[in-house]
Short mmCIF file of C-alpha atoms in Angstrom, two decimals:
data_model
loop_
_atom_site.label_atom_id
_atom_site.label_comp_id
_atom_site.label_asym_id
_atom_site.label_seq_id
_atom_site.Cartn_x
_atom_site.Cartn_y
_atom_site.Cartn_z
CA UNK A 924 74.01 -6.19 236.40
CA UNK A 925 71.08 -3.96 238.28
CA UNK A 926 71.25 -1.11 240.24
CA UNK A 927 68.39 -1.30 243.04
CA UNK A 928 66.94 2.26 242.97
CA UNK A 929 64.20 0.92 244.77
CA UNK A 930 63.32 2.00 248.84
CA UNK A 931 61.59 -1.52 249.59
CA UNK A 932 64.39 -3.57 248.34
CA UNK A 933 66.77 -1.52 250.09
CA UNK A 934 65.70 -2.28 252.67
CA UNK A 935 65.03 -5.77 252.35
CA UNK A 936 68.70 -5.89 251.18
CA UNK A 937 69.49 -4.38 254.30
CA UNK A 938 67.70 -6.66 256.68
CA UNK A 939 69.73 -10.11 254.35
CA UNK A 940 72.91 -8.47 255.02
CA UNK A 941 72.46 -9.49 258.86
CA UNK A 942 72.49 -12.99 258.14
CA UNK A 943 75.57 -12.91 256.59
CA UNK A 944 77.53 -11.14 259.48
CA UNK A 945 80.81 -10.34 259.82
CA UNK A 946 81.57 -10.75 256.39
CA UNK A 947 79.09 -8.06 255.25
CA UNK A 948 79.58 -5.68 257.82
CA UNK A 949 80.94 -2.60 255.30
CA UNK A 950 78.06 -3.02 252.84
CA UNK A 951 75.48 -3.23 255.78
CA UNK A 952 77.09 0.09 257.14
CA UNK A 953 77.18 1.47 253.98
CA UNK A 954 73.44 0.16 252.88
CA UNK A 955 72.17 1.34 256.36
CA UNK A 956 73.57 4.95 255.53
CA UNK A 957 71.57 5.05 252.26
CA UNK A 958 68.15 3.94 253.93
CA UNK A 959 68.30 6.47 256.34
CA UNK A 960 68.92 9.51 253.94
CA UNK A 961 71.98 8.57 252.17
CA UNK A 962 74.00 11.57 253.07
CA UNK A 963 77.01 10.80 251.07
CA UNK A 964 75.12 9.99 247.74
CA UNK A 965 75.29 6.24 247.64
CA UNK A 966 73.69 3.09 245.42
CA UNK A 967 73.39 -0.41 245.38
CA UNK A 968 74.60 -2.47 242.36
CA UNK A 969 74.24 -6.79 242.53
CA UNK A 970 74.18 -9.26 239.83
CA UNK A 971 71.15 -10.57 240.53
CA UNK A 972 68.05 -9.96 242.77
CA UNK A 973 66.61 -11.33 244.67
CA UNK A 974 69.20 -13.98 244.96
CA UNK A 975 72.11 -11.85 244.55
CA UNK A 976 75.63 -13.71 244.68
CA UNK A 977 77.66 -10.33 244.55
CA UNK A 978 76.47 -6.47 246.31
CA UNK A 979 78.61 -3.31 245.54
CA UNK A 980 78.18 -0.36 247.02
CA UNK A 981 79.71 2.84 245.33
CA UNK A 982 79.13 6.89 244.56
CA UNK A 983 75.61 7.75 242.54
CA UNK A 984 77.26 7.90 239.04
CA UNK A 985 75.12 11.14 238.58
CA UNK A 986 76.88 12.93 240.49
CA UNK A 987 79.89 14.93 239.68
CA UNK A 988 83.20 13.61 241.09
CA UNK A 989 87.14 14.17 241.14
CA UNK A 990 88.86 11.24 239.31
CA UNK A 991 91.38 11.68 241.97
CA UNK A 992 89.79 11.28 245.03
CA UNK A 993 89.23 7.80 245.97
CA UNK A 994 87.99 9.44 249.94
CA UNK A 995 85.07 9.57 248.28
CA UNK A 996 85.53 7.59 245.23
CA UNK A 997 84.79 3.96 247.59
CA UNK A 998 83.29 0.98 247.39
CA UNK A 999 81.92 -1.38 249.86
CA UNK A 1000 81.48 -5.28 248.56
CA UNK A 1001 80.04 -8.30 249.45
CA UNK A 1002 80.06 -11.66 247.50
CA UNK A 1003 78.58 -14.93 248.18
CA UNK A 1004 80.12 -16.98 244.90
CA UNK A 1005 83.90 -15.42 244.45
CA UNK A 1006 83.04 -15.90 240.84
CA UNK A 1007 79.87 -13.25 240.64
CA UNK A 1008 82.12 -10.85 242.30
CA UNK A 1009 85.06 -10.96 239.50
CA UNK A 1010 82.43 -11.09 236.79
CA UNK A 1011 80.59 -7.33 238.48
CA UNK A 1012 83.78 -6.20 239.79
CA UNK A 1013 85.51 -6.48 235.54
CA UNK A 1014 82.11 -4.69 234.55
CA UNK A 1015 82.67 -1.03 233.72
CA UNK A 1016 79.56 0.08 233.89
CA UNK A 1017 79.36 -1.35 238.17
CA UNK A 1018 83.26 -0.03 238.54
CA UNK A 1019 84.79 3.31 236.85
CA UNK A 1020 88.30 2.24 236.16
CA UNK A 1021 88.91 5.68 234.90
CA UNK A 1022 89.61 6.91 238.06
CA UNK A 1023 91.48 6.43 241.48
CA UNK A 1024 88.88 4.46 243.69
CA UNK A 1025 88.79 2.26 246.73
CA UNK A 1026 87.52 -1.57 247.59
CA UNK A 1027 86.52 -2.22 251.23
CA UNK A 1028 85.60 -5.49 252.42
CA UNK A 1029 86.04 -8.07 254.70
CA UNK A 1030 86.44 -11.53 252.44
CA UNK A 1031 90.09 -12.83 251.48
CA UNK A 1032 88.83 -12.98 247.79
CA UNK A 1033 88.55 -9.27 247.50
CA UNK A 1034 92.87 -8.24 246.90
CA UNK A 1035 92.78 -11.70 245.18
CA UNK A 1036 90.48 -10.69 242.42
CA UNK A 1037 91.80 -6.76 242.64
CA UNK A 1038 94.82 -7.98 241.67
CA UNK A 1039 93.32 -9.87 238.96
CA UNK A 1040 91.11 -7.85 237.19
CA UNK A 1041 93.71 -4.51 237.66
CA UNK A 1042 96.10 -5.93 235.75
CA UNK A 1043 94.10 -6.65 232.73
CA UNK A 1044 92.78 -3.14 233.46
CA UNK A 1045 95.95 -1.66 233.49
CA UNK A 1046 95.39 -0.23 237.40
CA UNK A 1047 98.31 -0.23 240.14
CA UNK A 1048 96.49 -1.51 243.24
CA UNK A 1049 97.68 -0.66 246.91
CA UNK A 1050 96.46 -3.24 249.66
CA UNK A 1051 96.12 -2.46 253.40
CA UNK A 1052 94.79 -5.07 255.69
CA UNK A 1053 94.12 -4.86 259.14
CA UNK A 1054 92.22 -6.51 262.45
CA UNK A 1055 88.33 -5.62 262.06
CA UNK A 1056 86.66 -5.48 265.57
CA UNK A 1057 82.85 -4.50 266.54
CA UNK A 1058 81.31 -3.85 270.05
CA UNK A 1059 78.12 -6.13 269.48
CA UNK A 1060 76.14 -5.51 272.45
CA UNK A 1061 76.12 -1.40 274.04
CA UNK A 1062 75.25 -3.43 277.31
CA UNK A 1063 78.89 -5.00 277.60
CA UNK A 1064 80.70 -1.40 276.68
CA UNK A 1065 82.04 0.03 279.46
CA UNK A 1066 80.77 3.25 282.12
CA UNK A 1067 83.64 5.20 281.94
CA UNK A 1068 83.44 8.32 284.21
CA UNK A 1069 86.33 10.59 283.73
CA UNK A 1070 87.03 13.58 285.99
CA UNK A 1071 87.81 15.85 283.45
CA UNK A 1072 89.16 19.63 284.36
CA UNK A 1073 85.77 21.70 284.06
CA UNK A 1074 87.10 23.80 281.02
CA UNK A 1075 87.43 20.70 279.15
CA UNK A 1076 83.61 19.33 277.00
CA UNK A 1077 83.18 16.43 276.04
CA UNK A 1078 80.79 17.21 272.27
CA UNK A 1079 80.97 16.77 268.73
CA UNK A 1080 83.65 17.97 266.13
CA UNK A 1081 82.47 21.19 263.88
CA UNK A 1082 83.85 21.79 259.94
CA UNK A 1083 86.68 23.92 261.14
CA UNK A 1084 88.57 21.19 262.94
CA UNK A 1085 89.06 19.28 260.02
CA UNK A 1086 92.29 21.30 259.55
CA UNK A 1087 93.49 19.69 262.44
CA UNK A 1088 92.51 15.84 261.82
CA UNK A 1089 94.05 15.68 258.15
CA UNK A 1090 97.65 16.44 259.79
CA UNK A 1091 96.82 14.06 261.97
CA UNK A 1092 95.35 11.29 260.36
CA UNK A 1093 98.01 8.68 259.09
CA UNK A 1094 95.61 8.92 255.37
CA UNK A 1095 95.65 12.78 255.46
CA UNK A 1096 97.48 15.89 255.53
CA UNK A 1097 96.62 16.72 251.55
CA UNK A 1098 93.43 18.96 250.48
CA UNK A 1099 90.78 16.04 249.36
CA UNK A 1100 91.55 14.61 252.57
CA UNK A 1101 90.54 17.92 254.45
CA UNK A 1102 87.73 17.66 252.79
CA UNK A 1103 86.60 14.24 252.74
CA UNK A 1104 86.58 14.61 256.37
CA UNK A 1105 84.73 17.44 256.93
CA UNK A 1106 81.74 16.05 255.10
CA UNK A 1107 82.47 12.99 257.43
CA UNK A 1108 82.09 15.29 260.35
CA UNK A 1109 78.86 16.92 258.56
CA UNK A 1110 77.46 13.86 258.06
CA UNK A 1111 77.97 11.25 260.77
CA UNK A 1112 78.17 10.95 263.91
CA UNK A 1113 81.37 12.08 266.12
CA UNK A 1114 83.07 12.97 269.82
CA UNK A 1115 85.88 14.73 270.70
CA UNK A 1116 86.91 16.61 273.95
CA UNK A 1117 86.94 21.13 273.68
CA UNK A 1118 89.60 22.56 275.85
CA UNK A 1119 88.22 26.13 276.67
CA UNK A 1120 89.03 27.42 274.09
CA UNK A 1121 86.82 24.82 271.62
CA UNK A 1122 90.34 23.07 270.32
CA UNK A 1123 90.09 19.27 269.92
CA UNK A 1124 91.90 17.66 272.03
CA UNK A 1125 90.97 13.99 271.35
CA UNK A 1126 88.68 12.66 268.85
CA UNK A 1127 86.90 9.92 267.30
CA UNK A 1128 84.57 9.95 263.79
CA UNK A 1129 82.58 7.80 262.12
CA UNK A 1130 83.00 7.34 257.94
CA UNK A 1131 80.69 6.35 255.15
CA UNK A 1132 80.53 3.18 256.22
CA UNK A 1133 79.37 3.00 259.19
CA UNK A 1134 82.67 2.42 260.78
CA UNK A 1135 85.07 4.36 263.61
CA UNK A 1136 87.82 5.86 262.32
CA UNK A 1137 90.68 7.97 263.16
CA UNK A 1138 90.55 8.15 266.42
CA UNK A 1139 93.19 10.23 268.27
CA UNK A 1140 94.90 11.88 270.58
CA UNK A 1141 97.38 15.03 271.00
CA UNK A 1142 100.44 13.66 272.32
CA UNK A 1143 100.66 16.38 275.00
CA UNK A 1144 97.58 14.71 275.94
CA UNK A 1145 97.54 11.04 276.12
CA UNK A 1146 97.70 8.68 278.92
CA UNK A 1147 94.21 10.87 280.82
CA UNK A 1148 91.79 8.32 279.58
CA UNK A 1149 90.46 10.92 276.96
CA UNK A 1150 90.46 8.17 273.80
CA UNK A 1151 88.64 5.98 275.75
CA UNK A 1152 85.78 8.12 276.81
CA UNK A 1153 85.29 9.16 273.30
CA UNK A 1154 85.64 5.67 271.62
CA UNK A 1155 83.37 4.50 273.97
CA UNK A 1156 80.46 7.53 274.02
CA UNK A 1157 80.63 7.33 270.32
CA UNK A 1158 80.13 3.62 270.82
CA UNK A 1159 77.15 4.22 272.39
CA UNK A 1160 76.22 6.72 269.94
CA UNK A 1161 76.06 4.32 267.15
CA UNK A 1162 74.16 2.01 268.36
CA UNK A 1163 71.80 4.21 269.94
CA UNK A 1164 71.11 5.52 265.76
CA UNK A 1165 70.81 1.52 265.07
CA UNK A 1166 74.43 0.74 263.96
CA UNK A 1167 77.34 -1.27 264.37
CA UNK A 1168 79.88 -0.30 266.25
CA UNK A 1169 82.45 -1.19 264.50
CA UNK A 1170 86.51 -0.58 263.82
CA UNK A 1171 89.30 -2.06 262.51
CA UNK A 1172 93.38 -0.91 263.67
CA UNK A 1173 96.45 -2.38 262.08
CA UNK A 1174 97.92 -5.49 264.24
CA UNK A 1175 101.35 -3.24 265.13
CA UNK A 1176 99.37 -0.44 266.71
CA UNK A 1177 99.30 -1.62 270.44
CA UNK A 1178 98.03 1.43 271.96
CA UNK A 1179 94.52 1.09 270.02
CA UNK A 1180 94.48 -3.10 270.45
CA UNK A 1181 95.01 -2.22 274.44
CA UNK A 1182 91.98 0.62 274.54
CA UNK A 1183 89.85 -1.29 272.58
CA UNK A 1184 90.19 -4.16 274.56
CA UNK A 1185 89.59 -1.99 277.56
CA UNK A 1186 85.95 -1.40 275.64
CA UNK A 1187 85.70 -5.02 275.36
CA UNK A 1188 85.59 -4.89 272.08
CA UNK A 1189 85.16 -8.38 270.13
CA UNK A 1190 88.27 -8.85 267.41
CA UNK A 1191 86.45 -11.01 264.59
CA UNK A 1192 88.13 -13.57 262.35
CA UNK A 1193 87.93 -12.23 259.35
CA UNK A 1194 90.63 -9.34 257.85
CA UNK A 1195 89.50 -6.29 257.00
CA UNK A 1196 91.10 -5.07 253.55
CA UNK A 1197 91.73 -2.08 251.98
CA UNK A 1198 92.58 -2.17 248.10
CA UNK A 1199 93.12 1.49 246.55
CA UNK A 1200 93.41 1.33 242.54
CA UNK A 1201 94.96 3.86 240.72
CA UNK A 1202 94.98 3.77 236.80
CA UNK A 1203 98.86 3.94 235.50
CA UNK A 1204 97.88 7.13 234.07
CA UNK A 1205 97.09 8.33 237.03
CA UNK A 1206 99.92 7.47 239.42
CA UNK A 1207 101.97 10.86 238.39
CA UNK A 1208 98.64 12.55 240.25
CA UNK A 1209 97.70 10.53 243.27
CA UNK A 1210 97.94 11.87 246.95
CA UNK A 1211 99.34 7.74 247.88
#
């Protein structure tokens, strides 16, 4: 196991991961953020270098971590050989199995190996599966021209909005999710529509893996085109910064799927998996 610290190796890894799209997208987004200031203080672990067979991005070990915070204790994984990934996952030097953490990735083996390894380590797993989408070509994004009320403003989210975002997020509603969203607002691109009092009506933001997450419009302001406006604007912003405009959606979320299709999003053949690992002794303390 190796921790890549060298900036030249990390830049090389970013280029190498492009050869394995779309399966490597989550790790690619994390590595891009590491190479551009590392706002979420991540690091990269590989089984070997330069001919790696498995790679994991994880929180830097030298930073103090909350063992109950699965939002921040997030890992992205990509493997070329499943056995190499399993061996890396089993390695306690690669993964802190004493905390609640999540793994994200776009390969079927991720959920299989998590189930296998977690059982031996007395850890519960909760698996979520989503459709993965990407806006690969900024020229295919629609030219959204919305005649908004002059009292409304298209702008960026502010840290003061984190409480509202947490309450409306399907994975939120607790102090850790609010803190996590506040950090995302500070570190990564976001777009929102504000009323004349500075209150957000519709928004979309980006996470630590360069993924568009938590697109939401308050119920009373839906069907006015705001969701399409903020999502398209954010996708164009990500492209202008060199990031892939990627996102995920539940198969049952028909309104969001309809929105993404109207934006000419490409639905990928691979599914997105998020696996939350909770040690048995921490289950009672979990926010899940």
